[in-house]
Coordinates of C-alpha atoms in Angstrom, one line a residue:
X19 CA 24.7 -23.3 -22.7
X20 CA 24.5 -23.7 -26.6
X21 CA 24.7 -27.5 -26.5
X22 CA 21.5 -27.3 -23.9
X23 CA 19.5 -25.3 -26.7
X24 CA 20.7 -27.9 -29.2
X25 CA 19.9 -31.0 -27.4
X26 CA 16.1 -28.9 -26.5
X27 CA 15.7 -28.4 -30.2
X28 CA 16.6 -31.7 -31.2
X29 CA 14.3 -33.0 -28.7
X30 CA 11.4 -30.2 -30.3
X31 CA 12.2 -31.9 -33.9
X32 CA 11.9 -35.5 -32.8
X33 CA 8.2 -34.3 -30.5
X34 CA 6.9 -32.2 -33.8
X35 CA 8.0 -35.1 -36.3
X36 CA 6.1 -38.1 -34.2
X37 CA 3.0 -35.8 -34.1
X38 CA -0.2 -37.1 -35.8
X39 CA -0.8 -35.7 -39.1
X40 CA -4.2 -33.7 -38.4
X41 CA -5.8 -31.1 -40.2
X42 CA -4.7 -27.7 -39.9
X43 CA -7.9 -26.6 -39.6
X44 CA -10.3 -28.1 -36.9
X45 CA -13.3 -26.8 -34.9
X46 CA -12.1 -27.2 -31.7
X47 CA -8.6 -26.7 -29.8
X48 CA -6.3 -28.5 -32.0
X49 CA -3.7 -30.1 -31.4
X50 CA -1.1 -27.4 -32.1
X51 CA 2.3 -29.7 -32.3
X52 CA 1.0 -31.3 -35.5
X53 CA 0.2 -28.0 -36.9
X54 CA 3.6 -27.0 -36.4
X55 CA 5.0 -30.0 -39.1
X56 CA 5.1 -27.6 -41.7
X57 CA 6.6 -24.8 -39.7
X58 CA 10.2 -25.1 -41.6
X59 CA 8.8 -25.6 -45.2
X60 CA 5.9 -23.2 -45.1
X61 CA 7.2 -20.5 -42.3
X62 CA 5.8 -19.2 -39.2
X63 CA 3.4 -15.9 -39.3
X64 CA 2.7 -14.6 -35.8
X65 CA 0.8 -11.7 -35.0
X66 CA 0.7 -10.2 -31.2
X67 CA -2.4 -7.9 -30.1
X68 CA -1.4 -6.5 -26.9
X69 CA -3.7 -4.1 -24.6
X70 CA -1.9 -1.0 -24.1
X71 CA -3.4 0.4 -21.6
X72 CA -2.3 1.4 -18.0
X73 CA -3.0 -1.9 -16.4
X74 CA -0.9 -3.7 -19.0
X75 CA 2.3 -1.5 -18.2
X76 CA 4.0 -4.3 -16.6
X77 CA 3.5 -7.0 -19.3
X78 CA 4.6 -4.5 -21.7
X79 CA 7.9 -3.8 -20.0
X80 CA 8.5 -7.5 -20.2
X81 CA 7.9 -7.8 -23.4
X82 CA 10.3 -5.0 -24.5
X83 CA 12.5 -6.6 -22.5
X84 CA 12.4 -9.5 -23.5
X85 CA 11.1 -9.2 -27.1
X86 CA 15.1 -10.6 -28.4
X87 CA 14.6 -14.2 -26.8
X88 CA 11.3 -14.7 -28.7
X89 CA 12.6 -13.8 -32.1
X90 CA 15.5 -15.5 -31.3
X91 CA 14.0 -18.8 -29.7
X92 CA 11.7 -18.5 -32.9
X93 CA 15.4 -18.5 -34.7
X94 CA 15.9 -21.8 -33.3
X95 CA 12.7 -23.5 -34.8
X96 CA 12.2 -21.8 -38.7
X97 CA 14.3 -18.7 -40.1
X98 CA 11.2 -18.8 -42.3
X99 CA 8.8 -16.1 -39.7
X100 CA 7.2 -13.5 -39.6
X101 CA 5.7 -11.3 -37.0
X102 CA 3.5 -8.6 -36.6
X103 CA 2.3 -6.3 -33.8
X104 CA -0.8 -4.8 -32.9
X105 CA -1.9 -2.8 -29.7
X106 CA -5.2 -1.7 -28.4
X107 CA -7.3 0.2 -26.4
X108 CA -11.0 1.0 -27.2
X109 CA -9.9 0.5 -30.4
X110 CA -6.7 0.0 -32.2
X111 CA -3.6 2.3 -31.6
X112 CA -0.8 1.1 -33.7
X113 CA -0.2 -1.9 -36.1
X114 CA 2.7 -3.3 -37.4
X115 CA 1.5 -5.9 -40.6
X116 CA 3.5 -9.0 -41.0
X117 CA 7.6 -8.7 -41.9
X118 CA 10.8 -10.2 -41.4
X119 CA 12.6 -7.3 -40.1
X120 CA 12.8 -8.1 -36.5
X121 CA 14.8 -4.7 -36.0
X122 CA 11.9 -2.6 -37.1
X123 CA 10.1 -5.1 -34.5
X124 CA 12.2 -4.1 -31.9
X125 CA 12.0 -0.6 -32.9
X126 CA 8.3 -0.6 -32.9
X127 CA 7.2 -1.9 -29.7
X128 CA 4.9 0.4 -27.1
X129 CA 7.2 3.2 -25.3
X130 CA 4.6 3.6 -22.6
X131 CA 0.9 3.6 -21.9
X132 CA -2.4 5.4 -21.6
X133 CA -5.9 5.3 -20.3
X134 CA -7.6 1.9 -19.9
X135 CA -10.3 3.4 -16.9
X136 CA -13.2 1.2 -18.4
X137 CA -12.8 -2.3 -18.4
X138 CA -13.9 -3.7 -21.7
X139 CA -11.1 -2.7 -24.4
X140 CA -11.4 -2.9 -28.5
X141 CA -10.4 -6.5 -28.6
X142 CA -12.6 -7.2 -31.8
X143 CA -11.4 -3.9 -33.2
X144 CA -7.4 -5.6 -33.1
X145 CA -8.7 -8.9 -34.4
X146 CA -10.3 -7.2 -37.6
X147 CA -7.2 -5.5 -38.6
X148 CA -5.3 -8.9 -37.7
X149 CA -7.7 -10.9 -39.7
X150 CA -7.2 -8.0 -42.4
X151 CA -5.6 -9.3 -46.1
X152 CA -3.7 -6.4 -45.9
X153 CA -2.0 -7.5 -42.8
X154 CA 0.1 -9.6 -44.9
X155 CA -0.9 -13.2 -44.2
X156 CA 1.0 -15.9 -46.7
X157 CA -1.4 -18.8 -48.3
X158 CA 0.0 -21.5 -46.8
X159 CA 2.6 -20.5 -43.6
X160 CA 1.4 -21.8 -40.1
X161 CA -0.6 -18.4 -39.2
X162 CA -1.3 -18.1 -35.6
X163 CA -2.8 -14.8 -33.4
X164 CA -2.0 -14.5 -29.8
X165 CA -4.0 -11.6 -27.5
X166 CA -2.6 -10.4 -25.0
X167 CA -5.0 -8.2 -22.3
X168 CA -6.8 -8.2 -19.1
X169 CA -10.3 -7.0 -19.8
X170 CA -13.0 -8.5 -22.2
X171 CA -14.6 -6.5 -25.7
X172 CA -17.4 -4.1 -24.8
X173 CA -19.8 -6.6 -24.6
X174 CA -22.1 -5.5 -27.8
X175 CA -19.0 -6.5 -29.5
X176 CA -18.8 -9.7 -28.6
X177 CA -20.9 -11.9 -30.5
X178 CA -19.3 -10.3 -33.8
X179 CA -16.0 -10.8 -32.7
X180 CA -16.8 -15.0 -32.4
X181 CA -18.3 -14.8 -35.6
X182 CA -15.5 -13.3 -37.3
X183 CA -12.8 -14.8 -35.5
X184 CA -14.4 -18.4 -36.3
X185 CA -14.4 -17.1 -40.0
X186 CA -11.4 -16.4 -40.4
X187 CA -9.9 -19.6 -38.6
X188 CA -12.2 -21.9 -40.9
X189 CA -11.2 -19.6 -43.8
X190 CA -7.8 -19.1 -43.5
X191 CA -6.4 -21.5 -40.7
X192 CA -5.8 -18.6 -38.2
X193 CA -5.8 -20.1 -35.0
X194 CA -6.5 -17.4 -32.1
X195 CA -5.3 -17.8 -28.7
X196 CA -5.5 -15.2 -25.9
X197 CA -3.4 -14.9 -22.6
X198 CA -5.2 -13.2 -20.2
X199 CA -2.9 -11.2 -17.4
X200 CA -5.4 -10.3 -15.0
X201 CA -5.9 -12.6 -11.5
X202 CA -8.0 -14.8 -13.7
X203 CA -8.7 -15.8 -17.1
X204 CA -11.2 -13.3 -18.7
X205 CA -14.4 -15.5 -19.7
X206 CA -14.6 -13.2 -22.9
X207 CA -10.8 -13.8 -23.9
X208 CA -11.4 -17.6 -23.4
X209 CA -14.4 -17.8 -25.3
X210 CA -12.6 -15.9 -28.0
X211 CA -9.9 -18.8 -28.3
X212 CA -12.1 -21.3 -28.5
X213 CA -13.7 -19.6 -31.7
X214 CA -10.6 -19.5 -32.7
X215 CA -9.1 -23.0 -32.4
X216 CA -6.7 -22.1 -30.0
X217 CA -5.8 -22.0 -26.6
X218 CA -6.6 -19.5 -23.7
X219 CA -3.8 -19.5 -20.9
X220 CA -3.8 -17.0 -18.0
X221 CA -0.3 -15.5 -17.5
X222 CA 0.5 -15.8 -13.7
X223 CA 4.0 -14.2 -13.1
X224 CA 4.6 -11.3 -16.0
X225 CA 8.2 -12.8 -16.3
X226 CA 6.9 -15.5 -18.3
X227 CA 5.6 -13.8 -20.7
X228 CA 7.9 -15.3 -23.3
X229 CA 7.8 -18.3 -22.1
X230 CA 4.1 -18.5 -22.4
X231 CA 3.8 -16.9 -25.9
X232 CA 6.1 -19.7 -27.1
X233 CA 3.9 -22.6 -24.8
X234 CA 0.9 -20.9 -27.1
X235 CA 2.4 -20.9 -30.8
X236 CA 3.9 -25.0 -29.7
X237 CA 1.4 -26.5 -27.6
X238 CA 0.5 -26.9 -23.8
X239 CA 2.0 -31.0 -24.7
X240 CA 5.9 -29.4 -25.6
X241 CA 5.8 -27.6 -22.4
X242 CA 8.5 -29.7 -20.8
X243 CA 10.9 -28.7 -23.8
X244 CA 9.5 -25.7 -24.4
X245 CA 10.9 -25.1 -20.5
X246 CA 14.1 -26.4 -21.2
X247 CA 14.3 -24.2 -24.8
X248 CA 14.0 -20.9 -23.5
X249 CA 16.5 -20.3 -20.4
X250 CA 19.5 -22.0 -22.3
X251 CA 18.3 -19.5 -25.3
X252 CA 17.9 -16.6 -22.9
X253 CA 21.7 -17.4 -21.6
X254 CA 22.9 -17.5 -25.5
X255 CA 21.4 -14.3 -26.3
X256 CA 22.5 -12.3 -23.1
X257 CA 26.2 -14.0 -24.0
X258 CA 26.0 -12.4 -27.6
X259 CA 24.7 -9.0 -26.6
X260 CA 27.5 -9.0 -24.0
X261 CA 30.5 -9.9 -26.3
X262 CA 30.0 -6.3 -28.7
X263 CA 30.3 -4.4 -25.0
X264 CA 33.5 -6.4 -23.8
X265 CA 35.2 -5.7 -27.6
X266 CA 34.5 -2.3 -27.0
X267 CA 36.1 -1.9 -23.8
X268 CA 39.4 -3.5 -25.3

């Protein structure tokens, strides 16, 4: 109930205030709940690059499904964010750059897939146009990528996609983490993370999807209220879309 996601958020404040003030910027996997100190005063900018391809179909039903209880979890924490979307096959499909409208968010999201017979995908195609100025990044906002797939870059790609991806997290404190989807994480994906300063996860069950994505942009260590954060939210939420249909039936 709404007193559950109140006491989980208060719980979030007190972890992310007793953090250790680090850098935002380190060369390894950093420890993401100090980053997340200046989430309120600076804001959040998140940008998702999702595979959309015909092995992803799943994960991206789930996340149009469930795309309202991310923004709205993300609610909870800052009103200060931003996301944006990006999807991917051999190379990039469609991009969303960074905004605060979460209806054209909604709006946007993948209506079905395509292709994806070879294995390697564009990954390093999605990061440049992530990494992009264009994209919309602010100076000083917590900026944090999350990919989403189940295959690697074609592997001649590879070597310029670290070197970018540690560019532009040294340069600009983007910290990249990937969630791979497949039966394993992909070595590729992992490595890419690392370049990144971020974390590489490997989904498990596609209905925790969300849950994961958020367990990425707070840190592995919140994961206990992290846990507790999203169910109550998900009950909130499903309470609020179902009040507008039980007016109308009046």
């Amino acid at each position: 109930d709404a007193a559950a996601v109140a006491a989980a958020q208060a719980e979030l404040d007190a972890a992310l205030q007793a953090a250790p003030l680090t850098t935002l910027v380190r060369p390894r996997i950093p420890d993401l709940s100090s980053r997340f100190l200046g989430l309120r005063k600076h804001g959040l900018d998140l940008v998702i690059c999702l595979d959309e391809t015909g092995s992803m179909s799943q994960v991206i039903g789930q996340a149009k499904e469930q795309v309202h209880v991310l923004i709205g979890v993300l609610e909870l924490l800052t009103e200060n964010r931003r996301l944006g979307l990006l999807t991917y096959d051999d190379g990039v499909k469609r991009n969303l750059a960074l905004t605060d409208d979460m209806d054209e968010l909604r709006r946007w999201l993948p209506l079905g897939v395509v292709g994806g017979g070879d294995l390697p995908e564009g990954v390093d195609k999605a990061l440049d146009v992530a990494f992009a100025s264009g994209f919309g990044w602010r100076k000083r906002s917590v900026k944090a990528v999350v990919v989403i797939g189940d295959a690697p870059p074609h592997a001649p790609d590879l070597a310029g996609c670290l070197e970018r991806t540690a560019a532009a997290h040294a340069d600009d404190a983007i910290v990249v983490h990937t969630l791979s989807t497949g039966q394993k994480v992909v070595p590729e994906l992992a490595q890419i993370a690392e370049a990144g300063g971020g974390q590489s996860l490997l989904l498990g069950p596609v209905e925790r999807l969300i849950v994961e994505l958020l367990l990425l942009s707070l840190g592995e260590e919140l994961r206990p209220v992290t846990e507790r954060l999203v169910p109550g939210a998900i009950e909130i939420l499903a309470e609020s879309e179902a009040e507008p249909r039980r007016g109308r039936r009046r």
